[in-house]
Amino acid sequence: TMDEMIEYIVTRTNDIVKGDDELYFLWDLNFSHNDETLIWLCKINCKNMYRIRGNHDSNSAVNKLWHKFQWVKNEHVLEIEWRKIHLEHYPPIDYVDDGNGGMKKVNRYMPSDYDICIHWHTHKPLYYDNCADVSYNGGKLIYDLQEIIWKLEK
């Protein structure tokens, strides 16, 4: 049920993310279910939550949920040590509907402009050494940034 799914997400999040950690949401947070989203967001124990907008997030949803986040942006660049880490809902290169039943390639930004690119929304796999697709994969909802950096720099 929806209640069981929400409880699972909240429980897994609170098991991993502690009160003073930073939690970045790159996935579609809301499909116009504002009240349900607000209820489960309030159950997350983390105080430092940041929002990268998803393509299914309506403006009314973002406005209603704004107060739960330190900020809401379309993209963000973290600078950790010597690395520039680009966070965005979309991958740097994506494939979108061309209006004729096919897909066309869209270059949103160049992976080479950043040390690491982390994104959620994927239509086709990307094969760039510095890009991490963190979309819901194999039941994993939350990634530790150090884990992503370690995997990409191997």
PDB file of C-alpha atoms in Angstrom:
ATOM      1  CA  THR A   1       0.000   0.000   0.000  1.00  0.00           C
ATOM      2  CA  MET A   2       0.983   3.650  -0.244  1.00  0.00           C
ATOM      3  CA  ASP A   3       1.213   3.913   3.558  1.00  0.00           C
ATOM      4  CA  GLU A   4       3.605   0.947   3.710  1.00  0.00           C
ATOM      5  CA  MET A   5       5.790   2.423   0.977  1.00  0.00           C
ATOM      6  CA  ILE A   6       5.961   5.791   2.750  1.00  0.00           C
ATOM      7  CA  GLU A   7       6.782   4.113   6.061  1.00  0.00           C
ATOM      8  CA  TYR A   8       9.550   2.120   4.348  1.00  0.00           C
ATOM      9  CA  ILE A   9      11.078   5.263   2.802  1.00  0.00           C
ATOM     10  CA  VAL A  10      10.970   7.180   6.094  1.00  0.00           C
ATOM     11  CA  THR A  11      12.370   4.277   8.126  1.00  0.00           C
ATOM     12  CA  ARG A  12      15.231   3.599   5.676  1.00  0.00           C
ATOM     13  CA  THR A  13      16.044   7.309   5.496  1.00  0.00           C
ATOM     14  CA  ASN A  14      16.126   7.715   9.276  1.00  0.00           C
ATOM     15  CA  ASP A  15      18.254   4.562   9.639  1.00  0.00           C
ATOM     16  CA  ILE A  16      20.924   6.064   7.399  1.00  0.00           C
ATOM     17  CA  VAL A  17      20.681   9.850   7.634  1.00  0.00           C
ATOM     18  CA  LYS A  18      21.274  11.453  11.024  1.00  0.00           C
ATOM     19  CA  GLY A  19      20.016  14.811  12.306  1.00  0.00           C
ATOM     20  CA  ASP A  20      23.055  16.918  11.323  1.00  0.00           C
ATOM     21  CA  ASP A  21      23.780  15.179   7.989  1.00  0.00           C
ATOM     22  CA  GLU A  22      23.024  16.826   4.646  1.00  0.00           C
ATOM     23  CA  LEU A  23      20.292  15.176   2.574  1.00  0.00           C
ATOM     24  CA  TYR A  24      19.898  16.116  -1.099  1.00  0.00           C
ATOM     25  CA  PHE A  25      16.693  15.060  -2.900  1.00  0.00           C
ATOM     26  CA  LEU A  26      17.356  14.615  -6.639  1.00  0.00           C
ATOM     27  CA  TRP A  27      14.327  12.472  -7.461  1.00  0.00           C
ATOM     28  CA  ASP A  28      10.748  13.435  -8.227  1.00  0.00           C
ATOM     29  CA  LEU A  29       9.489  14.258  -4.790  1.00  0.00           C
ATOM     30  CA  ASN A  30       5.902  14.918  -5.658  1.00  0.00           C
ATOM     31  CA  PHE A  31       3.377  13.870  -8.264  1.00  0.00           C
ATOM     32  CA  SER A  32       0.849  16.472  -6.942  1.00  0.00           C
ATOM     33  CA  HIS A  33       0.270  14.516  -3.697  1.00  0.00           C
ATOM     34  CA  ASN A  34       1.250  17.521  -1.565  1.00  0.00           C
ATOM     35  CA  ASP A  35      -0.354  16.450   1.708  1.00  0.00           C
ATOM     36  CA  GLU A  36       1.081  12.918   1.681  1.00  0.00           C
ATOM     37  CA  THR A  37       4.527  14.210   0.755  1.00  0.00           C
ATOM     38  CA  LEU A  38       4.462  16.810   3.509  1.00  0.00           C
ATOM     39  CA  ILE A  39       3.431  14.177   6.073  1.00  0.00           C
ATOM     40  CA  TRP A  40       6.352  11.857   5.307  1.00  0.00           C
ATOM     41  CA  LEU A  41       8.868  14.702   4.930  1.00  0.00           C
ATOM     42  CA  CYS A  42       7.990  15.801   8.470  1.00  0.00           C
ATOM     43  CA  LYS A  43       8.911  12.308   9.723  1.00  0.00           C
ATOM     44  CA  ILE A  44      12.484  12.523   8.410  1.00  0.00           C
ATOM     45  CA  ASN A  45      14.838  13.395  11.269  1.00  0.00           C
ATOM     46  CA  CYS A  46      17.424  15.278   9.172  1.00  0.00           C
ATOM     47  CA  LYS A  47      17.510  19.064   9.674  1.00  0.00           C
ATOM     48  CA  ASN A  48      19.640  19.859   6.601  1.00  0.00           C
ATOM     49  CA  MET A  49      17.517  18.876   3.607  1.00  0.00           C
ATOM     50  CA  TYR A  50      18.084  20.334   0.123  1.00  0.00           C
ATOM     51  CA  ARG A  51      15.891  19.970  -2.947  1.00  0.00           C
ATOM     52  CA  ILE A  52      16.840  19.643  -6.595  1.00  0.00           C
ATOM     53  CA  ARG A  53      13.607  19.961  -8.592  1.00  0.00           C
ATOM     54  CA  GLY A  54      12.327  16.937 -10.514  1.00  0.00           C
ATOM     55  CA  ASN A  55      10.393  17.070 -13.765  1.00  0.00           C
ATOM     56  CA  HIS A  56       7.183  15.868 -12.050  1.00  0.00           C
ATOM     57  CA  ASP A  57       7.305  18.441  -9.254  1.00  0.00           C
ATOM     58  CA  SER A  58       4.596  21.034  -9.777  1.00  0.00           C
ATOM     59  CA  ASN A  59       5.173  24.655  -8.733  1.00  0.00           C
ATOM     60  CA  SER A  60       2.322  24.415  -6.220  1.00  0.00           C
ATOM     61  CA  ALA A  61       3.961  21.366  -4.638  1.00  0.00           C
ATOM     62  CA  VAL A  62       7.347  23.091  -4.419  1.00  0.00           C
ATOM     63  CA  ASN A  63       5.710  26.173  -2.873  1.00  0.00           C
ATOM     64  CA  LYS A  64       3.826  24.099  -0.304  1.00  0.00           C
ATOM     65  CA  LEU A  65       6.885  22.049   0.664  1.00  0.00           C
ATOM     66  CA  TRP A  66       9.473  24.879   0.471  1.00  0.00           C
ATOM     67  CA  HIS A  67       9.760  25.335   4.252  1.00  0.00           C
ATOM     68  CA  LYS A  68      11.092  21.786   4.729  1.00  0.00           C
ATOM     69  CA  PHE A  69      14.277  22.558   2.762  1.00  0.00           C
ATOM     70  CA  GLN A  70      17.274  24.829   3.214  1.00  0.00           C
ATOM     71  CA  TRP A  71      16.845  25.668  -0.484  1.00  0.00           C
ATOM     72  CA  VAL A  72      15.151  24.453  -3.682  1.00  0.00           C
ATOM     73  CA  LYS A  73      17.107  24.714  -6.953  1.00  0.00           C
ATOM     74  CA  ASN A  74      17.222  23.237 -10.438  1.00  0.00           C
ATOM     75  CA  GLU A  75      20.879  22.266  -9.982  1.00  0.00           C
ATOM     76  CA  HIS A  76      23.684  22.725  -7.495  1.00  0.00           C
ATOM     77  CA  VAL A  77      27.465  22.410  -7.443  1.00  0.00           C
ATOM     78  CA  LEU A  78      29.120  21.130  -4.280  1.00  0.00           C
ATOM     79  CA  GLU A  79      32.793  21.853  -3.778  1.00  0.00           C
ATOM     80  CA  ILE A  80      34.355  19.202  -1.581  1.00  0.00           C
ATOM     81  CA  GLU A  81      38.109  19.300  -1.220  1.00  0.00           C
ATOM     82  CA  TRP A  82      39.322  19.742  -4.795  1.00  0.00           C
ATOM     83  CA  ARG A  83      36.231  18.254  -6.478  1.00  0.00           C
ATOM     84  CA  LYS A  84      33.400  20.080  -8.229  1.00  0.00           C
ATOM     85  CA  ILE A  85      30.316  17.850  -7.878  1.00  0.00           C
ATOM     86  CA  HIS A  86      27.322  18.702 -10.049  1.00  0.00           C
ATOM     87  CA  LEU A  87      23.897  17.682  -8.683  1.00  0.00           C
ATOM     88  CA  GLU A  88      20.892  17.738 -10.998  1.00  0.00           C
ATOM     89  CA  HIS A  89      17.727  15.726 -11.534  1.00  0.00           C
ATOM     90  CA  TYR A  90      18.652  15.231 -15.197  1.00  0.00           C
ATOM     91  CA  PRO A  91      21.789  13.587 -16.561  1.00  0.00           C
ATOM     92  CA  PRO A  92      24.245  15.736 -18.531  1.00  0.00           C
ATOM     93  CA  ILE A  93      23.163  14.100 -21.772  1.00  0.00           C
ATOM     94  CA  ASP A  94      19.637  12.771 -22.049  1.00  0.00           C
ATOM     95  CA  TYR A  95      17.207  11.483 -24.613  1.00  0.00           C
ATOM     96  CA  VAL A  96      13.775  13.107 -24.810  1.00  0.00           C
ATOM     97  CA  ASP A  97      10.671  12.640 -26.921  1.00  0.00           C
ATOM     98  CA  ASP A  98      11.192  14.222 -30.340  1.00  0.00           C
ATOM     99  CA  GLY A  99       7.443  14.668 -30.913  1.00  0.00           C
ATOM    100  CA  ASN A 100       7.404  12.069 -33.691  1.00  0.00           C
ATOM    101  CA  GLY A 101       7.473   8.905 -31.609  1.00  0.00           C
ATOM    102  CA  GLY A 102      11.261   8.806 -31.412  1.00  0.00           C
ATOM    103  CA  MET A 103      13.940  10.095 -29.074  1.00  0.00           C
ATOM    104  CA  LYS A 104      16.387  12.934 -29.599  1.00  0.00           C
ATOM    105  CA  LYS A 105      19.658  13.601 -27.795  1.00  0.00           C
ATOM    106  CA  VAL A 106      19.863  16.697 -25.586  1.00  0.00           C
ATOM    107  CA  ASN A 107      23.123  18.040 -24.148  1.00  0.00           C
ATOM    108  CA  ARG A 108      22.238  19.740 -20.861  1.00  0.00           C
ATOM    109  CA  TYR A 109      25.809  20.328 -19.666  1.00  0.00           C
ATOM    110  CA  MET A 110      29.172  18.751 -20.321  1.00  0.00           C
ATOM    111  CA  PRO A 111      30.366  16.076 -17.877  1.00  0.00           C
ATOM    112  CA  SER A 112      33.922  17.276 -18.481  1.00  0.00           C
ATOM    113  CA  ASP A 113      33.032  20.602 -16.791  1.00  0.00           C
ATOM    114  CA  TYR A 114      32.836  18.820 -13.423  1.00  0.00           C
ATOM    115  CA  ASP A 115      34.821  16.248 -11.501  1.00  0.00           C
ATOM    116  CA  ILE A 116      31.670  14.269 -10.672  1.00  0.00           C
ATOM    117  CA  CYS A 117      28.094  14.477 -11.984  1.00  0.00           C
ATOM    118  CA  ILE A 118      25.259  12.950  -9.960  1.00  0.00           C
ATOM    119  CA  HIS A 119      21.778  12.679 -11.430  1.00  0.00           C
ATOM    120  CA  TRP A 120      18.528  10.756 -11.050  1.00  0.00           C
ATOM    121  CA  HIS A 121      16.396  10.953 -14.200  1.00  0.00           C
ATOM    122  CA  THR A 122      17.563   8.539 -16.884  1.00  0.00           C
ATOM    123  CA  HIS A 123      16.006   7.409 -20.162  1.00  0.00           C
ATOM    124  CA  LYS A 124      19.094   5.577 -21.422  1.00  0.00           C
ATOM    125  CA  PRO A 125      22.300   4.552 -19.646  1.00  0.00           C
ATOM    126  CA  LEU A 126      25.223   6.971 -19.809  1.00  0.00           C
ATOM    127  CA  TYR A 127      28.792   5.840 -20.125  1.00  0.00           C
ATOM    128  CA  TYR A 128      30.907   8.605 -18.649  1.00  0.00           C
ATOM    129  CA  ASP A 129      33.528   7.769 -16.050  1.00  0.00           C
ATOM    130  CA  ASN A 130      32.560  10.707 -13.842  1.00  0.00           C
ATOM    131  CA  CYS A 131      28.724  10.348 -13.939  1.00  0.00           C
ATOM    132  CA  ALA A 132      26.691   8.549 -11.284  1.00  0.00           C
ATOM    133  CA  ASP A 133      23.084   7.591 -11.961  1.00  0.00           C
ATOM    134  CA  VAL A 134      21.479   7.333  -8.512  1.00  0.00           C
ATOM    135  CA  SER A 135      17.984   6.524  -9.736  1.00  0.00           C
ATOM    136  CA  TYR A 136      16.067   3.925  -7.752  1.00  0.00           C
ATOM    137  CA  ASN A 137      18.143   0.862  -8.527  1.00  0.00           C
ATOM    138  CA  GLY A 138      17.881  -2.477  -6.807  1.00  0.00           C
ATOM    139  CA  GLY A 139      16.028  -1.086  -3.821  1.00  0.00           C
ATOM    140  CA  LYS A 140      18.646   1.535  -2.918  1.00  0.00           C
ATOM    141  CA  LEU A 141      17.108   4.928  -2.172  1.00  0.00           C
ATOM    142  CA  ILE A 142      19.918   6.704  -0.346  1.00  0.00           C
ATOM    143  CA  TYR A 143      23.561   7.007  -1.338  1.00  0.00           C
ATOM    144  CA  ASP A 144      26.452   8.254   0.719  1.00  0.00           C
ATOM    145  CA  LEU A 145      28.414  10.874  -1.227  1.00  0.00           C
ATOM    146  CA  GLN A 146      31.747   9.325  -0.203  1.00  0.00           C
ATOM    147  CA  GLU A 147      30.545   5.962  -1.570  1.00  0.00           C
ATOM    148  CA  ILE A 148      29.762   7.558  -4.956  1.00  0.00           C
ATOM    149  CA  ILE A 149      33.120   9.348  -5.072  1.00  0.00           C
ATOM    150  CA  TRP A 150      34.967   6.141  -4.167  1.00  0.00           C
ATOM    151  CA  LYS A 151      33.210   4.128  -6.900  1.00  0.00           C
ATOM    152  CA  LEU A 152      33.824   6.743  -9.595  1.00  0.00           C
ATOM    153  CA  GLU A 153      37.491   7.237  -8.697  1.00  0.00           C
ATOM    154  CA  LYS A 154      38.376   3.508  -8.624  1.00  0.00           C
TER     155      LYS A 154
END
